[in-house]
Amino acid sequence: LLHAAPDRITVVDWPGAAVRRYADALWLTPRNVLALSGEWRWAPEAALRLPGGWLRAEPAAGEGLAVAAIAGCHLRVAPRRGGEQLRLPGRHHHHSLKHLWQAARVPPWERARVPLLFLEDRLVAVPGIGVDAAYAATGAEAGWVMRWTPDDDFAGRAGG
């Protein structure tokens, strides 16, 4: 693990667990990290059970996905396909989701598990990353903050 090239994701497996290296840290994970697959329609008022975890929306004022922007609509929840872009509030340009995840230091094996939220075909929110500026709650506007909680809560950073 220590001597692999910095741009390599290195894994040591044991029955039921693995140690992975990413961004100069060691991560304890389940041995098999399964990617999310499938699509779901979702109204944020109720938690959504997905393979591998729970997607929840917490009410908030002035942050998250604006309630008014999605009124009367169901969000489409789907896995990453590649090429998705998001323009975060306060930024002038769209950024690739890959770039945003790298900047947030989200390990690659976790990225495939995170559910993405779409309004029709437009990516509007990514739990842990943010909401597209066109759909973001501002001021005192009612919003939903998205939370993704994977089932394997033991996974995490082991050192760095």
PDB file of N, CA and C in Angstrom, residues 3 15 19 24 30 37 42 51 57 61 65 70 72 75-76 92 94 99 102-103 105 109 113 129 133 136 141 146 159:
ATOM      1  N   HIS A   3       3.969   1.762  -1.056  1.00  0.00           N
ATOM      2  CA  HIS A   3       4.913   1.979  -2.135  1.00  0.00           C
ATOM      3  C   HIS A   3       4.286   2.064  -3.519  1.00  0.00           C
ATOM      4  N   PRO A  15     -11.340 -11.485   4.348  1.00  0.00           N
ATOM      5  CA  PRO A  15     -12.754 -11.882   4.344  1.00  0.00           C
ATOM      6  C   PRO A  15     -13.603 -10.805   5.043  1.00  0.00           C
ATOM      7  N   VAL A  19      -8.744  -2.880   2.970  1.00  0.00           N
ATOM      8  CA  VAL A  19      -8.091  -1.606   3.239  1.00  0.00           C
ATOM      9  C   VAL A  19      -7.685  -1.049   1.880  1.00  0.00           C
ATOM     10  N   ASP A  24      -3.514   9.655  -0.068  1.00  0.00           N
ATOM     11  CA  ASP A  24      -2.574   9.553   1.057  1.00  0.00           C
ATOM     12  C   ASP A  24      -3.232   9.155   2.368  1.00  0.00           C
ATOM     13  N   PRO A  30     -16.031  -2.314   3.183  1.00  0.00           N
ATOM     14  CA  PRO A  30     -16.437  -3.697   2.939  1.00  0.00           C
ATOM     15  C   PRO A  30     -15.570  -4.259   1.816  1.00  0.00           C
ATOM     16  N   SER A  37     -27.348   0.529  -8.791  1.00  0.00           N
ATOM     17  CA  SER A  37     -27.923   0.308 -10.116  1.00  0.00           C
ATOM     18  C   SER A  37     -29.436   0.381 -10.008  1.00  0.00           C
ATOM     19  N   TRP A  42     -38.910   9.678  -6.711  1.00  0.00           N
ATOM     20  CA  TRP A  42     -38.853   9.996  -5.289  1.00  0.00           C
ATOM     21  C   TRP A  42     -39.408  11.369  -4.995  1.00  0.00           C
ATOM     22  N   PRO A  51     -30.719   0.098  -2.606  1.00  0.00           N
ATOM     23  CA  PRO A  51     -29.730  -0.959  -2.364  1.00  0.00           C
ATOM     24  C   PRO A  51     -28.449  -0.318  -1.819  1.00  0.00           C
ATOM     25  N   ALA A  57     -34.116  13.447   2.893  1.00  0.00           N
ATOM     26  CA  ALA A  57     -34.088  14.891   2.690  1.00  0.00           C
ATOM     27  C   ALA A  57     -34.499  15.544   4.000  1.00  0.00           C
ATOM     28  N   ALA A  61     -33.909  25.967   5.718  1.00  0.00           N
ATOM     29  CA  ALA A  61     -34.236  27.292   5.182  1.00  0.00           C
ATOM     30  C   ALA A  61     -32.998  27.875   4.516  1.00  0.00           C
ATOM     31  N   LEU A  65     -32.001  21.902  -1.971  1.00  0.00           N
ATOM     32  CA  LEU A  65     -32.846  21.944  -3.158  1.00  0.00           C
ATOM     33  C   LEU A  65     -34.118  22.725  -2.830  1.00  0.00           C
ATOM     34  N   ILE A  70     -39.136  22.252  -7.192  1.00  0.00           N
ATOM     35  CA  ILE A  70     -39.533  20.876  -7.513  1.00  0.00           C
ATOM     36  C   ILE A  70     -40.994  20.596  -7.152  1.00  0.00           C
ATOM     37  N   GLY A  72     -44.637  19.707  -7.097  1.00  0.00           N
ATOM     38  CA  GLY A  72     -45.455  18.929  -8.009  1.00  0.00           C
ATOM     39  C   GLY A  72     -44.673  17.949  -8.872  1.00  0.00           C
ATOM     40  N   LEU A  75     -38.650  13.560  -8.191  1.00  0.00           N
ATOM     41  CA  LEU A  75     -37.255  13.493  -8.598  1.00  0.00           C
ATOM     42  C   LEU A  75     -36.964  12.089  -9.104  1.00  0.00           C
ATOM     43  N   ARG A  76     -36.046  12.007 -10.023  1.00  0.00           N
ATOM     44  CA  ARG A  76     -35.564  10.709 -10.493  1.00  0.00           C
ATOM     45  C   ARG A  76     -34.228  10.464  -9.805  1.00  0.00           C
ATOM     46  N   HIS A  92     -19.652  30.396 -11.648  1.00  0.00           N
ATOM     47  CA  HIS A  92     -20.141  30.865 -12.946  1.00  0.00           C
ATOM     48  C   HIS A  92     -20.205  29.776 -14.002  1.00  0.00           C
ATOM     49  N   HIS A  94     -20.296  25.416 -15.101  1.00  0.00           N
ATOM     50  CA  HIS A  94     -20.567  24.037 -14.705  1.00  0.00           C
ATOM     51  C   HIS A  94     -19.236  23.319 -14.496  1.00  0.00           C
ATOM     52  N   HIS A  99     -14.821  16.057 -11.228  1.00  0.00           N
ATOM     53  CA  HIS A  99     -13.965  17.106 -10.660  1.00  0.00           C
ATOM     54  C   HIS A  99     -14.454  17.514  -9.261  1.00  0.00           C
ATOM     55  N   GLN A 102     -13.546  14.788  -6.828  1.00  0.00           N
ATOM     56  CA  GLN A 102     -12.115  14.815  -6.540  1.00  0.00           C
ATOM     57  C   GLN A 102     -11.780  15.956  -5.581  1.00  0.00           C
ATOM     58  N   ALA A 103     -12.361  17.134  -5.814  1.00  0.00           N
ATOM     59  CA  ALA A 103     -12.106  18.285  -4.945  1.00  0.00           C
ATOM     60  C   ALA A 103     -12.598  18.028  -3.524  1.00  0.00           C
ATOM     61  N   ARG A 105     -12.606  15.130  -2.209  1.00  0.00           N
ATOM     62  CA  ARG A 105     -11.840  13.958  -1.770  1.00  0.00           C
ATOM     63  C   ARG A 105     -12.736  12.746  -1.476  1.00  0.00           C
ATOM     64  N   TRP A 109     -14.426   4.501  -5.185  1.00  0.00           N
ATOM     65  CA  TRP A 109     -15.341   3.389  -4.926  1.00  0.00           C
ATOM     66  C   TRP A 109     -16.636   3.887  -4.280  1.00  0.00           C
ATOM     67  N   ARG A 113     -21.583   4.559  -5.605  1.00  0.00           N
ATOM     68  CA  ARG A 113     -22.673   4.191  -4.700  1.00  0.00           C
ATOM     69  C   ARG A 113     -23.633   5.342  -4.427  1.00  0.00           C
ATOM     70  N   ILE A 129     -22.297  16.789  -2.087  1.00  0.00           N
ATOM     71  CA  ILE A 129     -21.618  17.712  -3.008  1.00  0.00           C
ATOM     72  C   ILE A 129     -22.381  19.028  -3.103  1.00  0.00           C
ATOM     73  N   ALA A 133     -27.181  25.424  -9.035  1.00  0.00           N
ATOM     74  CA  ALA A 133     -27.552  26.795  -8.680  1.00  0.00           C
ATOM     75  C   ALA A 133     -28.969  27.160  -9.135  1.00  0.00           C
ATOM     76  N   ALA A 136     -31.304  25.806  -6.349  1.00  0.00           N
ATOM     77  CA  ALA A 136     -30.884  25.967  -4.955  1.00  0.00           C
ATOM     78  C   ALA A 136     -31.775  26.943  -4.204  1.00  0.00           C
ATOM     79  N   GLU A 141     -35.834  30.881   1.804  1.00  0.00           N
ATOM     80  CA  GLU A 141     -36.618  29.945   1.002  1.00  0.00           C
ATOM     81  C   GLU A 141     -36.515  28.524   1.554  1.00  0.00           C
ATOM     82  N   MET A 146     -30.102  17.042   0.999  1.00  0.00           N
ATOM     83  CA  MET A 146     -30.071  15.609   0.737  1.00  0.00           C
ATOM     84  C   MET A 146     -28.970  14.931   1.542  1.00  0.00           C
ATOM     85  N   GLY A 159      -6.477   6.493   8.488  1.00  0.00           N
ATOM     86  CA  GLY A 159      -5.265   7.245   8.842  1.00  0.00           C
ATOM     87  C   GLY A 159      -4.757   8.025   7.666  1.00  0.00           C
TER      88      GLY A 159
END
